[in-house]
Amino acid sequence: IVPEADDSRFSLAVGEVFEGLFPMAADLNGDGVDEIITTVSNSDAGARLVVFGHDEDGLNIVAESDPVGTGFRWLHQIAVAPVGPNGEIEIAVVETPHVGGIAKFYRLDGDRLELVASKAGGYMSHVNGSRNLDQAVAGDFDGDGAVELIVPSRDQKSLIALRRIGDSVEEVWELELDSRISTNLAVVETNDGGLALGVGTEDGILHIWQ
């Protein structure tokens, strides 16, 4: 990645593209200023996470993850949240949601985004060809003080809650559906400070949990 003359822009190398419609903004290094988290895909090495910062010299790369390792393989970035076992800020992604569907969690370590945990469960956070890109969310949905990552199952007929425990990822509960998911997931805060989760299914039913 090489910066253009305009210090508010970056040009990618030949064979690379930004993936995803929306980058994420979050304070990864605790300096009080948000960084920009993006996914960059390379035609040979596949996708990797790239974190940008901005200072008096313009845009600069703060950290990167290792690439997937195979061309045309996607990292679907889901959330930046205190999902770590002790509340550490981590980036939650689903690697190759159309193929492997592996939930992965990255943490900033100096100038690197290090993979700290993963779970190979065939999680389909996005159906190939669909415009529904927000089918996974993070939040404390059961009110126990720990943040869960909610992802659809491979058949899109259930929502699975993943939690970081120690150096691993575990499925802690599941919401089963009678039909396949047909919408994005929606989350709102309730009057008592909890979270309500909603999703529509192909049978025309809107499901809401709180």
Short mmCIF file of N, CA and C in Angstrom, two decimals, residues 29-169:
data_model
loop_
_atom_site.label_atom_id
_atom_site.label_comp_id
_atom_site.label_asym_id
_atom_site.label_seq_id
_atom_site.Cartn_x
_atom_site.Cartn_y
_atom_site.Cartn_z
N ASN A 29 -5.68 1.12 20.13
CA ASN A 29 -4.46 1.21 20.94
C ASN A 29 -4.63 2.03 22.21
N GLY A 30 -5.85 2.47 22.50
CA GLY A 30 -6.12 3.14 23.76
C GLY A 30 -5.59 4.56 23.87
N ASP A 31 -5.31 5.21 22.73
CA ASP A 31 -4.76 6.57 22.79
C ASP A 31 -5.85 7.63 22.72
N GLY A 32 -7.11 7.22 22.73
CA GLY A 32 -8.21 8.16 22.69
C GLY A 32 -8.62 8.61 21.31
N VAL A 33 -7.97 8.09 20.28
CA VAL A 33 -8.27 8.45 18.90
C VAL A 33 -8.64 7.18 18.13
N ASP A 34 -9.73 7.23 17.39
CA ASP A 34 -10.15 6.06 16.63
C ASP A 34 -9.22 5.77 15.47
N GLU A 35 -8.94 4.50 15.27
CA GLU A 35 -8.29 4.03 14.05
C GLU A 35 -9.37 3.55 13.07
N ILE A 36 -8.98 3.34 11.82
CA ILE A 36 -9.89 2.83 10.79
C ILE A 36 -9.47 1.41 10.44
N ILE A 37 -10.40 0.47 10.58
CA ILE A 37 -10.11 -0.94 10.32
C ILE A 37 -10.75 -1.34 9.00
N THR A 38 -9.95 -1.84 8.09
CA THR A 38 -10.43 -2.22 6.77
C THR A 38 -9.96 -3.64 6.44
N THR A 39 -10.52 -4.16 5.36
CA THR A 39 -10.05 -5.43 4.80
C THR A 39 -9.50 -5.16 3.40
N VAL A 40 -8.28 -5.57 3.16
CA VAL A 40 -7.65 -5.41 1.86
C VAL A 40 -7.39 -6.80 1.29
N SER A 41 -7.79 -6.99 0.04
CA SER A 41 -7.60 -8.29 -0.59
C SER A 41 -6.55 -8.20 -1.68
N ASN A 42 -5.68 -9.20 -1.69
CA ASN A 42 -4.63 -9.33 -2.69
C ASN A 42 -4.96 -10.51 -3.59
N SER A 43 -4.79 -10.36 -4.89
CA SER A 43 -5.19 -11.40 -5.83
C SER A 43 -4.38 -12.68 -5.67
N ASP A 44 -3.21 -12.59 -5.05
CA ASP A 44 -2.39 -13.79 -4.82
C ASP A 44 -2.51 -14.32 -3.40
N ALA A 45 -2.43 -13.42 -2.41
CA ALA A 45 -2.37 -13.85 -1.01
C ALA A 45 -3.72 -13.83 -0.30
N GLY A 46 -4.75 -13.28 -0.94
CA GLY A 46 -6.06 -13.20 -0.30
C GLY A 46 -6.16 -12.01 0.63
N ALA A 47 -7.19 -12.02 1.48
CA ALA A 47 -7.51 -10.85 2.30
C ALA A 47 -6.68 -10.79 3.57
N ARG A 48 -6.53 -9.55 4.08
CA ARG A 48 -5.89 -9.31 5.36
C ARG A 48 -6.55 -8.08 5.99
N LEU A 49 -6.47 -7.97 7.30
CA LEU A 49 -6.95 -6.78 7.99
C LEU A 49 -5.86 -5.72 7.97
N VAL A 50 -6.25 -4.47 7.73
CA VAL A 50 -5.31 -3.35 7.74
C VAL A 50 -5.92 -2.23 8.59
N VAL A 51 -5.12 -1.72 9.53
CA VAL A 51 -5.58 -0.64 10.41
C VAL A 51 -4.84 0.65 10.02
N PHE A 52 -5.61 1.72 9.77
CA PHE A 52 -5.05 3.01 9.43
C PHE A 52 -5.21 3.98 10.59
N GLY A 53 -4.20 4.82 10.78
CA GLY A 53 -4.29 5.94 11.69
C GLY A 53 -4.09 7.23 10.91
N HIS A 54 -4.33 8.37 11.57
CA HIS A 54 -4.14 9.66 10.90
C HIS A 54 -3.50 10.62 11.89
N ASP A 55 -2.40 11.23 11.47
CA ASP A 55 -1.73 12.23 12.30
C ASP A 55 -1.33 13.42 11.43
N GLU A 56 -0.41 14.26 11.93
CA GLU A 56 -0.02 15.44 11.18
C GLU A 56 0.64 15.11 9.85
N ASP A 57 1.13 13.89 9.70
CA ASP A 57 1.74 13.48 8.44
C ASP A 57 0.74 12.83 7.49
N GLY A 58 -0.52 12.70 7.93
CA GLY A 58 -1.53 12.10 7.07
C GLY A 58 -1.88 10.69 7.47
N LEU A 59 -2.43 9.94 6.54
CA LEU A 59 -2.81 8.55 6.79
C LEU A 59 -1.57 7.67 6.88
N ASN A 60 -1.60 6.73 7.79
CA ASN A 60 -0.49 5.78 7.91
C ASN A 60 -1.03 4.46 8.39
N ILE A 61 -0.32 3.40 8.08
CA ILE A 61 -0.71 2.07 8.49
C ILE A 61 -0.24 1.83 9.92
N VAL A 62 -1.18 1.50 10.79
CA VAL A 62 -0.87 1.22 12.19
C VAL A 62 -0.50 -0.25 12.37
N ALA A 63 -1.24 -1.13 11.72
CA ALA A 63 -1.02 -2.57 11.91
C ALA A 63 -1.68 -3.34 10.78
N GLU A 64 -1.20 -4.56 10.57
CA GLU A 64 -1.78 -5.47 9.59
C GLU A 64 -1.79 -6.89 10.16
N SER A 65 -2.72 -7.69 9.67
CA SER A 65 -2.72 -9.12 9.99
C SER A 65 -2.03 -9.88 8.87
N ASP A 66 -1.73 -11.14 9.11
CA ASP A 66 -1.28 -12.00 8.03
C ASP A 66 -2.44 -12.21 7.05
N PRO A 67 -2.17 -12.34 5.76
CA PRO A 67 -3.24 -12.62 4.80
C PRO A 67 -3.74 -14.05 4.92
N VAL A 68 -4.90 -14.28 4.34
CA VAL A 68 -5.48 -15.63 4.34
C VAL A 68 -4.51 -16.64 3.73
N GLY A 69 -3.80 -16.22 2.68
CA GLY A 69 -2.79 -17.10 2.08
C GLY A 69 -3.17 -17.63 0.71
N THR A 70 -4.43 -17.44 0.30
CA THR A 70 -4.90 -17.89 -1.00
C THR A 70 -5.67 -16.75 -1.65
N GLY A 71 -5.43 -16.54 -2.94
CA GLY A 71 -6.10 -15.46 -3.63
C GLY A 71 -7.61 -15.62 -3.66
N PHE A 72 -8.31 -14.47 -3.71
CA PHE A 72 -9.76 -14.43 -3.81
C PHE A 72 -10.44 -15.12 -2.62
N ARG A 73 -9.86 -14.94 -1.44
CA ARG A 73 -10.45 -15.45 -0.21
C ARG A 73 -10.72 -14.27 0.72
N TRP A 74 -11.94 -14.22 1.27
CA TRP A 74 -12.45 -13.03 1.94
C TRP A 74 -12.38 -13.17 3.46
N LEU A 75 -12.10 -12.04 4.13
CA LEU A 75 -12.30 -11.90 5.57
C LEU A 75 -13.48 -10.96 5.78
N HIS A 76 -14.56 -11.45 6.36
CA HIS A 76 -15.73 -10.62 6.62
C HIS A 76 -15.58 -10.02 8.01
N GLN A 77 -15.17 -8.75 8.08
CA GLN A 77 -14.99 -8.10 9.38
C GLN A 77 -16.36 -7.80 9.97
N ILE A 78 -16.55 -8.19 11.24
CA ILE A 78 -17.87 -8.11 11.87
C ILE A 78 -17.93 -7.00 12.91
N ALA A 79 -16.98 -6.99 13.85
CA ALA A 79 -17.10 -6.06 14.98
C ALA A 79 -15.75 -5.83 15.62
N VAL A 80 -15.63 -4.68 16.27
CA VAL A 80 -14.52 -4.39 17.19
C VAL A 80 -15.16 -4.19 18.55
N ALA A 81 -14.84 -5.04 19.52
CA ALA A 81 -15.55 -5.01 20.80
C ALA A 81 -14.69 -5.65 21.88
N PRO A 82 -15.04 -5.43 23.17
CA PRO A 82 -14.30 -6.07 24.27
C PRO A 82 -14.70 -7.53 24.43
N VAL A 83 -14.41 -8.31 23.40
CA VAL A 83 -14.82 -9.72 23.39
C VAL A 83 -13.78 -10.64 24.03
N GLY A 84 -12.58 -10.14 24.30
CA GLY A 84 -11.54 -10.97 24.90
C GLY A 84 -11.98 -11.55 26.23
N PRO A 85 -11.36 -12.64 26.67
CA PRO A 85 -11.76 -13.30 27.92
C PRO A 85 -11.69 -12.41 29.14
N ASN A 86 -10.86 -11.37 29.09
CA ASN A 86 -10.77 -10.40 30.18
C ASN A 86 -11.20 -9.01 29.73
N GLY A 87 -12.04 -8.97 28.72
CA GLY A 87 -12.54 -7.70 28.20
C GLY A 87 -11.61 -6.99 27.26
N GLU A 88 -10.61 -7.68 26.72
CA GLU A 88 -9.69 -7.05 25.77
C GLU A 88 -10.43 -6.70 24.47
N ILE A 89 -10.02 -5.58 23.85
CA ILE A 89 -10.59 -5.20 22.57
C ILE A 89 -10.02 -6.12 21.48
N GLU A 90 -10.91 -6.75 20.74
CA GLU A 90 -10.50 -7.63 19.65
C GLU A 90 -11.36 -7.36 18.43
N ILE A 91 -10.83 -7.74 17.28
CA ILE A 91 -11.57 -7.65 16.01
C ILE A 91 -12.10 -9.03 15.68
N ALA A 92 -13.41 -9.12 15.52
CA ALA A 92 -14.05 -10.40 15.19
C ALA A 92 -14.34 -10.44 13.69
N VAL A 93 -13.96 -11.54 13.05
CA VAL A 93 -14.20 -11.71 11.61
C VAL A 93 -14.70 -13.12 11.36
N VAL A 94 -15.29 -13.32 10.19
CA VAL A 94 -15.55 -14.66 9.68
C VAL A 94 -14.74 -14.81 8.40
N GLU A 95 -13.81 -15.75 8.43
CA GLU A 95 -12.97 -15.99 7.25
C GLU A 95 -13.70 -16.91 6.27
N THR A 96 -13.70 -16.51 5.01
CA THR A 96 -14.33 -17.25 3.91
C THR A 96 -15.73 -17.75 4.28
N PRO A 97 -16.68 -16.82 4.50
CA PRO A 97 -18.03 -17.24 4.89
C PRO A 97 -18.74 -18.08 3.84
N HIS A 98 -18.30 -18.01 2.58
CA HIS A 98 -18.93 -18.81 1.53
C HIS A 98 -18.29 -20.19 1.41
N VAL A 99 -17.14 -20.38 2.07
CA VAL A 99 -16.40 -21.63 1.91
C VAL A 99 -16.21 -22.33 3.25
N GLY A 100 -15.32 -21.76 4.09
CA GLY A 100 -15.01 -22.42 5.36
C GLY A 100 -15.83 -21.92 6.54
N GLY A 101 -16.10 -20.61 6.55
CA GLY A 101 -16.89 -20.04 7.63
C GLY A 101 -16.22 -20.16 8.99
N ILE A 102 -14.97 -19.67 9.11
CA ILE A 102 -14.21 -19.79 10.34
C ILE A 102 -14.29 -18.47 11.11
N ALA A 103 -14.75 -18.51 12.36
CA ALA A 103 -14.76 -17.33 13.22
C ALA A 103 -13.36 -17.12 13.77
N LYS A 104 -12.83 -15.90 13.59
CA LYS A 104 -11.48 -15.60 14.04
C LYS A 104 -11.48 -14.28 14.82
N PHE A 105 -10.55 -14.20 15.78
CA PHE A 105 -10.44 -13.02 16.63
C PHE A 105 -9.00 -12.53 16.63
N TYR A 106 -8.82 -11.23 16.34
CA TYR A 106 -7.50 -10.62 16.25
C TYR A 106 -7.36 -9.54 17.32
N ARG A 107 -6.12 -9.38 17.80
CA ARG A 107 -5.84 -8.37 18.82
C ARG A 107 -4.59 -7.59 18.40
N LEU A 108 -4.61 -6.28 18.65
CA LEU A 108 -3.47 -5.43 18.31
C LEU A 108 -2.29 -5.76 19.22
N ASP A 109 -1.13 -5.99 18.62
CA ASP A 109 0.11 -6.25 19.35
C ASP A 109 1.23 -5.49 18.64
N GLY A 110 1.49 -4.27 19.12
CA GLY A 110 2.48 -3.43 18.45
C GLY A 110 1.98 -3.02 17.08
N ASP A 111 2.74 -3.36 16.04
CA ASP A 111 2.32 -3.02 14.68
C ASP A 111 1.72 -4.22 13.96
N ARG A 112 1.26 -5.20 14.75
CA ARG A 112 0.68 -6.40 14.17
C ARG A 112 -0.72 -6.63 14.72
N LEU A 113 -1.59 -7.19 13.89
CA LEU A 113 -2.84 -7.76 14.36
C LEU A 113 -2.64 -9.26 14.45
N GLU A 114 -2.58 -9.75 15.68
CA GLU A 114 -2.27 -11.16 15.89
C GLU A 114 -3.55 -11.97 16.07
N LEU A 115 -3.61 -13.11 15.42
CA LEU A 115 -4.72 -14.04 15.59
C LEU A 115 -4.60 -14.67 16.97
N VAL A 116 -5.63 -14.49 17.82
CA VAL A 116 -5.56 -15.00 19.19
C VAL A 116 -6.48 -16.19 19.43
N ALA A 117 -7.48 -16.39 18.55
CA ALA A 117 -8.38 -17.52 18.72
C ALA A 117 -9.20 -17.71 17.45
N SER A 118 -9.63 -18.95 17.20
CA SER A 118 -10.47 -19.22 16.04
C SER A 118 -11.37 -20.42 16.32
N LYS A 119 -12.46 -20.50 15.54
CA LYS A 119 -13.42 -21.59 15.68
C LYS A 119 -13.92 -21.96 14.30
N ALA A 120 -13.62 -23.18 13.86
CA ALA A 120 -14.05 -23.67 12.55
C ALA A 120 -15.41 -24.34 12.70
N GLY A 121 -16.47 -23.57 12.43
CA GLY A 121 -17.81 -24.13 12.61
C GLY A 121 -18.72 -23.98 11.41
N GLY A 122 -18.17 -23.52 10.28
CA GLY A 122 -19.01 -23.35 9.11
C GLY A 122 -20.02 -22.23 9.26
N TYR A 123 -19.60 -21.10 9.82
CA TYR A 123 -20.52 -20.00 10.07
C TYR A 123 -20.67 -19.16 8.80
N MET A 124 -21.91 -18.99 8.36
CA MET A 124 -22.16 -18.26 7.11
C MET A 124 -22.67 -16.87 7.44
N SER A 125 -21.76 -15.92 7.63
CA SER A 125 -22.12 -14.55 7.99
C SER A 125 -22.66 -13.77 6.80
N HIS A 126 -22.57 -14.34 5.63
CA HIS A 126 -23.05 -13.66 4.42
C HIS A 126 -23.27 -14.72 3.34
N VAL A 127 -24.47 -14.68 2.74
CA VAL A 127 -24.80 -15.61 1.67
C VAL A 127 -24.24 -15.08 0.35
N ASN A 128 -23.59 -15.93 -0.41
CA ASN A 128 -22.97 -15.52 -1.67
C ASN A 128 -24.02 -14.88 -2.58
N GLY A 129 -23.72 -13.66 -3.04
CA GLY A 129 -24.61 -12.95 -3.94
C GLY A 129 -25.64 -12.08 -3.26
N SER A 130 -25.78 -12.19 -1.93
CA SER A 130 -26.77 -11.40 -1.21
C SER A 130 -26.22 -10.03 -0.86
N ARG A 131 -27.12 -9.02 -0.76
CA ARG A 131 -26.74 -7.70 -0.30
C ARG A 131 -26.83 -7.59 1.22
N ASN A 132 -27.25 -8.64 1.90
CA ASN A 132 -27.32 -8.64 3.35
C ASN A 132 -25.94 -8.94 3.91
N LEU A 133 -25.20 -7.88 4.25
CA LEU A 133 -23.83 -8.05 4.74
C LEU A 133 -23.73 -7.94 6.26
N ASP A 134 -24.85 -7.63 6.92
CA ASP A 134 -24.84 -7.44 8.37
C ASP A 134 -25.61 -8.56 9.06
N GLN A 135 -25.20 -9.78 8.79
CA GLN A 135 -25.88 -10.93 9.38
C GLN A 135 -25.14 -11.48 10.59
N ALA A 136 -24.25 -10.69 11.16
CA ALA A 136 -23.56 -11.07 12.39
C ALA A 136 -23.35 -9.83 13.23
N VAL A 137 -23.44 -9.97 14.54
CA VAL A 137 -23.32 -8.82 15.45
C VAL A 137 -22.61 -9.26 16.72
N ALA A 138 -22.15 -8.29 17.50
CA ALA A 138 -21.53 -8.56 18.79
C ALA A 138 -22.21 -7.73 19.86
N GLY A 139 -22.39 -8.32 21.05
CA GLY A 139 -22.98 -7.61 22.17
C GLY A 139 -23.22 -8.57 23.32
N ASP A 140 -23.54 -8.01 24.49
CA ASP A 140 -23.87 -8.83 25.65
C ASP A 140 -25.38 -9.09 25.62
N PHE A 141 -25.77 -10.13 24.93
CA PHE A 141 -27.19 -10.39 24.70
C PHE A 141 -27.87 -11.13 25.84
N ASP A 142 -27.10 -11.84 26.66
CA ASP A 142 -27.72 -12.58 27.76
C ASP A 142 -27.50 -11.90 29.11
N GLY A 143 -26.90 -10.71 29.09
CA GLY A 143 -26.79 -9.92 30.30
C GLY A 143 -25.85 -10.44 31.36
N ASP A 144 -24.87 -11.28 30.97
CA ASP A 144 -23.96 -11.84 31.96
C ASP A 144 -22.65 -11.05 32.06
N GLY A 145 -22.56 -9.93 31.35
CA GLY A 145 -21.36 -9.11 31.41
C GLY A 145 -20.30 -9.47 30.39
N ALA A 146 -20.48 -10.52 29.61
CA ALA A 146 -19.53 -10.93 28.57
C ALA A 146 -20.15 -10.71 27.20
N VAL A 147 -19.32 -10.30 26.25
CA VAL A 147 -19.80 -10.02 24.90
C VAL A 147 -19.79 -11.28 24.06
N GLU A 148 -20.91 -11.54 23.37
CA GLU A 148 -20.99 -12.67 22.46
C GLU A 148 -20.92 -12.19 21.01
N LEU A 149 -20.40 -13.03 20.14
CA LEU A 149 -20.48 -12.82 18.70
C LEU A 149 -21.60 -13.71 18.19
N ILE A 150 -22.63 -13.11 17.56
CA ILE A 150 -23.76 -13.86 17.05
C ILE A 150 -23.57 -14.06 15.55
N VAL A 151 -23.54 -15.32 15.11
CA VAL A 151 -23.33 -15.64 13.70
C VAL A 151 -24.35 -16.69 13.26
N PRO A 152 -24.78 -16.66 12.00
CA PRO A 152 -25.68 -17.69 11.49
C PRO A 152 -24.94 -19.02 11.27
N SER A 153 -25.69 -20.09 11.38
CA SER A 153 -25.15 -21.41 11.06
C SER A 153 -24.99 -21.56 9.56
N ARG A 154 -24.33 -22.62 9.15
CA ARG A 154 -24.11 -22.86 7.72
C ARG A 154 -25.41 -22.92 6.94
N ASP A 155 -26.45 -23.54 7.50
CA ASP A 155 -27.72 -23.64 6.78
C ASP A 155 -28.60 -22.41 6.95
N GLN A 156 -28.11 -21.40 7.69
CA GLN A 156 -28.84 -20.15 7.92
C GLN A 156 -30.18 -20.38 8.63
N LYS A 157 -30.28 -21.46 9.41
CA LYS A 157 -31.53 -21.75 10.12
C LYS A 157 -31.36 -21.67 11.64
N SER A 158 -30.27 -21.09 12.08
CA SER A 158 -30.11 -20.80 13.51
C SER A 158 -29.07 -19.71 13.68
N LEU A 159 -29.12 -19.05 14.84
CA LEU A 159 -28.13 -18.07 15.23
C LEU A 159 -27.34 -18.63 16.39
N ILE A 160 -26.02 -18.58 16.30
CA ILE A 160 -25.14 -19.20 17.29
C ILE A 160 -24.35 -18.12 18.01
N ALA A 161 -24.32 -18.20 19.33
CA ALA A 161 -23.56 -17.26 20.14
C ALA A 161 -22.19 -17.84 20.44
N LEU A 162 -21.15 -17.12 20.04
CA LEU A 162 -19.77 -17.52 20.28
C LEU A 162 -19.18 -16.62 21.35
N ARG A 163 -18.38 -17.21 22.22
CA ARG A 163 -17.74 -16.43 23.29
C ARG A 163 -16.28 -16.81 23.41
N ARG A 164 -15.45 -15.81 23.60
CA ARG A 164 -14.03 -16.04 23.85
C ARG A 164 -13.83 -16.49 25.29
N ILE A 165 -13.29 -17.67 25.46
CA ILE A 165 -13.02 -18.23 26.78
C ILE A 165 -11.57 -18.73 26.79
N GLY A 166 -10.74 -18.12 27.63
CA GLY A 166 -9.32 -18.48 27.63
C GLY A 166 -8.70 -18.17 26.28
N ASP A 167 -8.01 -19.15 25.71
CA ASP A 167 -7.41 -18.96 24.39
C ASP A 167 -8.23 -19.61 23.29
N SER A 168 -9.51 -19.87 23.55
CA SER A 168 -10.34 -20.55 22.58
C SER A 168 -11.65 -19.80 22.36
N VAL A 169 -12.48 -20.36 21.49
CA VAL A 169 -13.81 -19.83 21.19
C VAL A 169 -14.80 -20.96 21.40
#
